[in-house]
Short mmCIF file of C-alpha atoms in Angstrom, two decimals:
data_model
loop_
_atom_site.label_atom_id
_atom_site.label_comp_id
_atom_site.label_asym_id
_atom_site.label_seq_id
_atom_site.Cartn_x
_atom_site.Cartn_y
_atom_site.Cartn_z
CA UNK X 1 99.18 126.03 196.05
CA UNK X 2 99.48 125.34 192.33
CA UNK X 3 97.49 122.42 190.94
CA UNK X 4 96.43 121.00 187.60
CA UNK X 5 92.66 121.13 187.12
CA UNK X 6 90.24 119.28 184.90
CA UNK X 7 87.07 121.38 184.47
CA UNK X 8 85.58 119.42 181.56
CA UNK X 9 86.13 115.89 180.32
CA UNK X 10 88.14 115.40 177.19
CA UNK X 11 91.72 115.24 175.91
CA UNK X 12 94.61 116.30 178.18
CA UNK X 13 95.01 119.57 176.30
CA UNK X 14 92.01 120.91 178.21
CA UNK X 15 93.85 120.85 181.53
CA UNK X 16 95.01 124.08 183.15
CA UNK X 17 97.27 124.93 186.09
CA UNK X 18 95.64 127.19 188.69
CA UNK X 19 96.13 128.53 192.20
CA UNK X 20 94.01 126.81 194.87
CA UNK X 21 93.71 127.25 198.62
CA UNK X 22 96.20 125.30 200.70
CA UNK X 23 94.93 121.97 201.99
CA UNK X 24 94.48 120.84 205.59
CA UNK X 25 94.33 117.23 206.76
CA UNK X 26 91.30 115.88 208.55
CA UNK X 27 91.01 112.97 211.01
CA UNK X 28 93.09 110.03 209.86
CA UNK X 29 94.71 112.07 207.10
CA UNK X 30 98.17 113.42 206.30
CA UNK X 31 99.15 116.50 204.30
CA UNK X 32 102.07 115.80 201.95
CA UNK X 33 104.13 118.43 200.17
CA UNK X 34 104.49 116.83 196.75
CA UNK X 35 107.96 116.75 195.20
CA UNK X 36 107.17 114.55 192.19
CA UNK X 37 104.13 112.87 190.65
CA UNK X 38 104.13 110.11 188.05
CA UNK X 39 101.86 110.16 185.02
CA UNK X 40 99.92 106.93 184.48
CA UNK X 41 97.51 105.85 181.74
CA UNK X 42 94.51 105.79 184.14
CA UNK X 43 95.08 109.53 184.64
CA UNK X 44 94.39 109.97 180.94
CA UNK X 45 91.23 107.86 181.22
CA UNK X 46 89.97 109.85 184.23
CA UNK X 47 90.41 113.15 182.40
CA UNK X 48 88.47 111.70 179.46
CA UNK X 49 85.77 110.20 181.76
CA UNK X 50 86.61 106.71 180.48
CA UNK X 51 87.92 105.15 183.69
CA UNK X 52 86.05 102.45 185.65
CA UNK X 53 85.56 104.91 188.54
CA UNK X 54 84.47 108.44 187.50
CA UNK X 55 85.94 111.60 189.00
CA UNK X 56 83.36 114.39 189.48
CA UNK X 57 84.23 117.76 187.95
CA UNK X 58 86.21 119.82 188.70
CA UNK X 59 89.12 117.74 189.98
CA UNK X 60 92.89 117.61 190.18
CA UNK X 61 94.18 114.56 188.30
CA UNK X 62 97.20 112.53 189.33
CA UNK X 63 97.39 109.28 191.26
CA UNK X 64 101.02 108.52 192.19
CA UNK X 65 103.32 110.83 194.14
CA UNK X 66 106.31 111.19 196.42
CA UNK X 67 107.00 113.99 198.85
CA UNK X 68 107.49 115.00 202.46
CA UNK X 69 104.97 114.91 205.31
CA UNK X 70 103.94 118.52 206.04
CA UNK X 71 101.15 118.11 208.64
CA UNK X 72 99.33 115.35 210.49
CA UNK X 73 95.58 115.37 210.93
CA UNK X 74 93.83 115.01 214.30
CA UNK X 75 94.67 111.76 216.12
CA UNK X 76 97.32 110.76 213.55
CA UNK X 77 100.54 109.70 215.27
CA UNK X 78 102.84 109.30 212.29
CA UNK X 79 104.78 109.31 210.08
CA UNK X 80 106.61 112.32 211.57
CA UNK X 81 106.56 115.68 209.85
CA UNK X 82 109.48 115.83 207.43
CA UNK X 83 109.41 112.12 206.59
CA UNK X 84 109.86 111.18 202.91
CA UNK X 85 106.80 109.22 201.79
CA UNK X 86 105.17 107.91 198.64
CA UNK X 87 101.56 107.09 198.00
CA UNK X 88 98.71 106.65 195.58
CA UNK X 89 95.26 108.22 195.32
CA UNK X 90 92.56 108.16 192.68
CA UNK X 91 92.99 111.89 191.99
CA UNK X 92 94.79 114.87 193.47
CA UNK X 93 98.52 114.18 192.98
CA UNK X 94 99.23 116.76 190.26
CA UNK X 95 99.49 119.54 192.81
CA UNK X 96 102.00 121.01 195.25
CA UNK X 97 100.01 119.49 198.13
CA UNK X 98 97.91 116.37 198.53
CA UNK X 99 95.87 115.09 201.48
CA UNK X 100 95.64 111.31 201.83
CA UNK X 101 94.60 108.74 204.45
CA UNK X 102 97.64 107.80 206.51
CA UNK X 103 97.12 104.15 205.53
CA UNK X 104 97.75 105.11 201.88
CA UNK X 105 101.32 106.21 202.56
CA UNK X 106 104.46 104.10 202.58
CA UNK X 107 108.08 104.78 203.32
CA UNK X 108 110.24 105.63 200.32
CA UNK X 109 112.54 102.65 199.70
CA UNK X 110 116.10 103.42 200.63
CA UNK X 111 118.06 104.49 197.56
CA UNK X 112 115.25 106.16 195.60
CA UNK X 113 115.16 109.90 195.01
CA UNK X 114 111.80 111.64 194.80
CA UNK X 115 111.43 111.34 191.03
CA UNK X 116 112.11 107.60 191.07
CA UNK X 117 110.03 107.12 194.23
CA UNK X 118 107.03 108.70 192.50
CA UNK X 119 107.52 106.41 189.50
CA UNK X 120 108.05 103.25 191.51
CA UNK X 121 105.20 101.82 193.51
CA UNK X 122 102.15 101.59 191.24
CA UNK X 123 103.96 100.09 188.26
CA UNK X 124 106.42 97.93 190.18
CA UNK X 125 103.83 96.62 192.61
CA UNK X 126 101.47 95.93 189.71
CA UNK X 127 104.23 94.10 187.85
CA UNK X 128 105.30 92.08 190.89
CA UNK X 129 101.78 90.98 191.82
CA UNK X 130 100.99 90.16 188.19
CA UNK X 131 104.10 88.02 187.89
CA UNK X 132 104.14 86.40 191.33
CA UNK X 133 100.96 86.83 193.40
CA UNK X 134 98.55 86.26 190.52
CA UNK X 135 100.71 84.82 187.74
CA UNK X 136 102.66 82.43 190.00
CA UNK X 137 105.73 82.81 187.83
CA UNK X 138 108.91 81.01 188.81
CA UNK X 139 112.57 80.96 187.79
CA UNK X 140 113.24 79.33 184.44
CA UNK X 141 109.76 79.94 183.02
CA UNK X 142 109.15 81.88 179.83
CA UNK X 143 107.18 85.10 180.38
CA UNK X 144 105.79 87.13 177.48
CA UNK X 145 105.35 90.80 178.42
CA UNK X 146 103.24 93.02 176.19
CA UNK X 147 103.96 96.75 176.06
CA UNK X 148 107.40 95.82 177.33
CA UNK X 149 108.83 99.35 177.16
CA UNK X 150 105.89 101.05 178.89
CA UNK X 151 105.47 101.71 182.60
CA UNK X 152 104.09 98.38 183.81
CA UNK X 153 105.72 96.47 180.96
CA UNK X 154 109.24 97.71 181.66
CA UNK X 155 108.76 97.00 185.37
CA UNK X 156 107.58 93.46 184.57
CA UNK X 157 110.63 92.83 182.38
CA UNK X 158 112.93 94.17 185.10
CA UNK X 159 111.38 92.14 187.94
CA UNK X 160 110.93 88.93 185.96
CA UNK X 161 114.57 88.96 184.93
CA UNK X 162 115.71 89.55 188.50
CA UNK X 163 113.57 86.60 189.61
CA UNK X 164 115.21 84.31 187.07
CA UNK X 165 112.40 84.16 184.53
CA UNK X 166 113.12 84.24 180.81
CA UNK X 167 111.42 87.19 179.15
CA UNK X 168 110.04 87.56 175.64
CA UNK X 169 109.40 91.27 175.27
CA UNK X 170 106.59 92.30 172.94
CA UNK X 171 106.44 95.91 171.78
CA UNK X 172 105.47 98.11 168.84
CA UNK X 173 108.93 98.93 167.47
CA UNK X 174 112.54 97.81 167.47
CA UNK X 175 113.46 100.91 169.48
CA UNK X 176 111.13 99.83 172.26
CA UNK X 177 112.46 96.28 172.13
CA UNK X 178 115.96 97.70 172.60
CA UNK X 179 114.76 99.35 175.81
CA UNK X 180 113.33 96.03 177.02
CA UNK X 181 116.52 94.14 176.19
CA UNK X 182 118.54 96.60 178.27
CA UNK X 183 116.26 95.69 181.19
CA UNK X 184 117.02 92.00 180.71
CA UNK X 185 114.62 90.63 178.10
CA UNK X 186 116.13 87.59 176.41
CA UNK X 187 114.17 87.93 173.18
CA UNK X 188 111.75 90.31 171.51
CA UNK X 189 108.76 90.44 169.18
CA UNK X 190 107.76 93.53 167.20
CA UNK X 191 104.04 92.81 167.18
CA UNK X 192 103.34 95.43 164.53
CA UNK X 193 105.49 93.66 161.96
CA UNK X 194 105.71 90.09 163.31
CA UNK X 195 103.17 87.40 164.18
CA UNK X 196 103.07 87.52 167.98
CA UNK X 197 101.78 83.98 168.44
CA UNK X 198 104.14 82.26 166.03
CA UNK X 199 107.21 84.29 166.94
CA UNK X 200 106.70 83.78 170.67
CA UNK X 201 106.38 80.04 170.19
CA UNK X 202 109.51 80.03 168.05
CA UNK X 203 111.52 82.03 170.59
CA UNK X 204 110.47 79.73 173.44
CA UNK X 205 111.63 76.60 171.63
CA UNK X 206 108.24 75.75 170.20
CA UNK X 207 106.38 75.22 173.44
CA UNK X 208 105.09 78.74 173.99
CA UNK X 209 105.18 81.01 177.04
CA UNK X 210 104.28 79.78 180.50
CA UNK X 211 102.92 83.20 181.46
CA UNK X 212 101.67 86.33 179.69
CA UNK X 213 101.53 89.77 181.34
CA UNK X 214 99.25 92.08 179.33
CA UNK X 215 98.88 95.77 180.25
CA UNK X 216 97.95 96.64 176.64
CA UNK X 217 94.79 94.73 175.66
CA UNK X 218 93.36 95.40 172.23
CA UNK X 219 93.96 93.12 169.28
CA UNK X 220 97.21 91.65 170.63
CA UNK X 221 95.63 89.98 173.66
CA UNK X 222 94.17 87.01 171.78
CA UNK X 223 97.43 86.41 169.90
CA UNK X 224 99.30 86.43 173.22
CA UNK X 225 96.79 83.98 174.69
CA UNK X 226 97.35 81.68 171.72
CA UNK X 227 101.10 81.94 172.33
CA UNK X 228 100.76 80.20 175.71
CA UNK X 229 101.67 76.55 176.16
CA UNK X 230 99.16 74.12 177.61
CA UNK X 231 98.31 75.03 181.20
CA UNK X 232 99.72 78.53 180.79
CA UNK X 233 98.57 81.62 182.68
CA UNK X 234 97.36 84.90 181.21
CA UNK X 235 97.22 87.99 183.46
CA UNK X 236 95.31 91.03 182.22
CA UNK X 237 96.51 94.24 183.86
CA UNK X 238 95.15 97.12 181.78
CA UNK X 239 94.09 98.38 178.38
CA UNK X 240 96.58 100.96 177.15
CA UNK X 241 95.50 100.14 173.61
CA UNK X 242 92.16 101.74 174.44
CA UNK X 243 90.14 98.64 173.51
CA UNK X 244 89.07 95.93 175.95
CA UNK X 245 89.63 92.56 174.25
CA UNK X 246 87.07 89.77 174.01
CA UNK X 247 88.68 86.38 174.55
CA UNK X 248 87.17 83.25 172.90
CA UNK X 249 86.69 80.92 175.87
CA UNK X 250 87.18 77.85 173.72
CA UNK X 251 90.89 78.71 173.68
CA UNK X 252 90.93 78.56 177.47
CA UNK X 253 89.09 75.22 177.42
CA UNK X 254 91.17 73.50 174.75
CA UNK X 255 94.56 74.38 176.28
CA UNK X 256 93.56 74.28 179.97
CA UNK X 257 94.59 77.93 180.38
CA UNK X 258 94.16 80.18 183.41
CA UNK X 259 93.04 83.79 182.84
CA UNK X 260 93.25 86.16 185.79
CA UNK X 261 93.24 89.89 186.37
CA UNK X 262 95.11 92.22 188.68
CA UNK X 263 94.11 95.73 189.78
CA UNK X 264 96.34 97.67 192.18
CA UNK X 265 93.64 99.90 193.66
CA UNK X 266 91.99 97.25 195.86
CA UNK X 267 94.74 94.69 196.49
CA UNK X 268 95.44 95.91 200.05
CA UNK X 269 91.85 95.11 200.97
CA UNK X 270 91.78 91.49 199.82
CA UNK X 271 95.43 90.38 200.01
CA UNK X 272 97.27 92.28 202.78
CA UNK X 273 99.79 89.47 203.36
CA UNK X 274 100.67 89.37 199.67
CA UNK X 275 101.10 93.14 199.68
CA UNK X 276 103.51 92.97 202.62
CA UNK X 277 105.50 90.22 200.91
CA UNK X 278 105.68 92.20 197.68
CA UNK X 279 106.81 95.35 199.49
CA UNK X 280 109.63 93.42 201.17
CA UNK X 281 110.73 91.80 197.92
CA UNK X 282 110.68 95.09 195.99
CA UNK X 283 112.59 96.94 198.73
CA UNK X 284 115.28 94.25 198.57
CA UNK X 285 115.54 94.65 194.80
CA UNK X 286 115.88 98.42 195.19
CA UNK X 287 118.73 97.87 197.66
CA UNK X 288 120.33 95.69 194.99
CA UNK X 289 120.17 98.55 192.50
CA UNK X 290 116.78 98.26 190.81
CA UNK X 291 115.41 101.60 189.62
CA UNK X 292 112.29 102.43 187.60
CA UNK X 293 112.87 103.60 184.05
CA UNK X 294 112.03 107.32 183.91
CA UNK X 295 112.17 108.61 180.35
CA UNK X 296 111.18 112.22 180.94
CA UNK X 297 110.57 114.75 183.74
CA UNK X 298 108.17 117.64 183.07
CA UNK X 299 107.21 120.64 185.16
CA UNK X 300 103.68 120.96 186.51
CA UNK X 301 103.00 123.65 183.91
CA UNK X 302 103.68 121.01 181.24
CA UNK X 303 101.08 118.59 182.61
CA UNK X 304 98.94 118.63 179.44
CA UNK X 305 101.95 117.72 177.28
CA UNK X 306 103.00 114.98 179.70
CA UNK X 307 99.55 113.38 179.68
CA UNK X 308 99.33 113.68 175.89
CA UNK X 309 102.64 111.82 175.50
CA UNK X 310 101.31 108.99 177.67
CA UNK X 311 97.92 108.98 175.91
CA UNK X 312 99.60 108.67 172.51
CA UNK X 313 102.03 106.01 173.80
CA UNK X 314 105.07 108.04 172.75
CA UNK X 315 106.99 107.29 175.92
CA UNK X 316 109.08 104.52 177.39
CA UNK X 317 109.05 103.69 181.09
CA UNK X 318 107.51 106.42 183.22
CA UNK X 319 106.89 110.14 182.75
CA UNK X 320 107.11 112.23 185.92
CA UNK X 321 106.10 115.74 186.91
CA UNK X 322 108.68 117.50 189.06
CA UNK X 323 107.01 119.88 191.50
CA UNK X 324 108.76 120.98 194.68
CA UNK X 325 112.53 120.64 194.59
#
C-alpha cells in the first residue's frame, strides 16, 4: 500500500510517500480501505513533534478518514466487510489502508460521500460538543466564533446557526468573514484590523457574547474573553495560532465567567451519553442538508502541500486527501 511517512520531525515538506506492506487486523481491530482522509491542524503538530501526545518515528500521519471495511480481525463480528465507515486515530490515516479498533469506527451519516464523511466527524463533533455539551449554548444567545472560516470554526458557525444561536464570526480577513456569513453568521469581526472586544460588544447590542468558541488561541483569546457579558462562557478548543494563551484570572473573577476546554480524543471515555446525543443530533442535521465545508481535495502524493496549506492557515473549511476512488 501507499502511505505518507514522517521519518524526522519538522515542517510538512519533509514528508514522503512510500510503499509499505499491506496491513492485517488483530483481535478487536478492523482493516479499512481508505477512500479519503481529512487534514487537521494536530497532524501538523504531530509531524513537528509539538503535539500533546508524541508519535514515535517513523510514522504515518493522518487522524481522520472514511472508507470501506476490508477485513475483520479475530473475534470481531462487525461492521460487515464492504460497509462504509468513518473513524479517527492519532496517526495512520494518510495511507491506502488503516487498522483501527472496531470501537473507533462509526457509520457514515446518510447523505455524505467519502470526501465529506472524512471531513465531518472530528470538526463537527468538536464544534457540537463545544457549543452544547460544554458551552451549554441555547437558541437566541450570541456566540462569538474565532477562526470562523477554519475547520472547527466553520463547523461551529454552521451548527450554532442551525440551533438558533446568533453568531458573530471572527476571522483574519473579509474574505474569510464572507465564508462564515454564507454559513449563517449574522455579523463579523476582522480581528486583524478591528478591535475584537469592542466590535463584538457593539454587534451584540452592547452586552457582549454569551459564549465564545476559540479554536485559535494566541493573542485573540484574551480579547474574546473580555468580549463576554457577565456570566458568559469561554470554551477553548485548540491553538491554531501556535501560541497557547495565558488568561488573567481576575477577568474570570470580576465578570463571573466560566472557562472550559474540550478535546475530542477522550470524550467517549468520560461522556458516552453526550457523545451518543451529539451523534444523533448531527446525523439529523446531515439529513436536513448540512455538509462540511471542503475547500480543496489533494491526492496522497500532494500530502506535504496539503499539510503546509493548513499549517500556514491558507485554507477555509477542511482540506481532504482523496485516496481510493
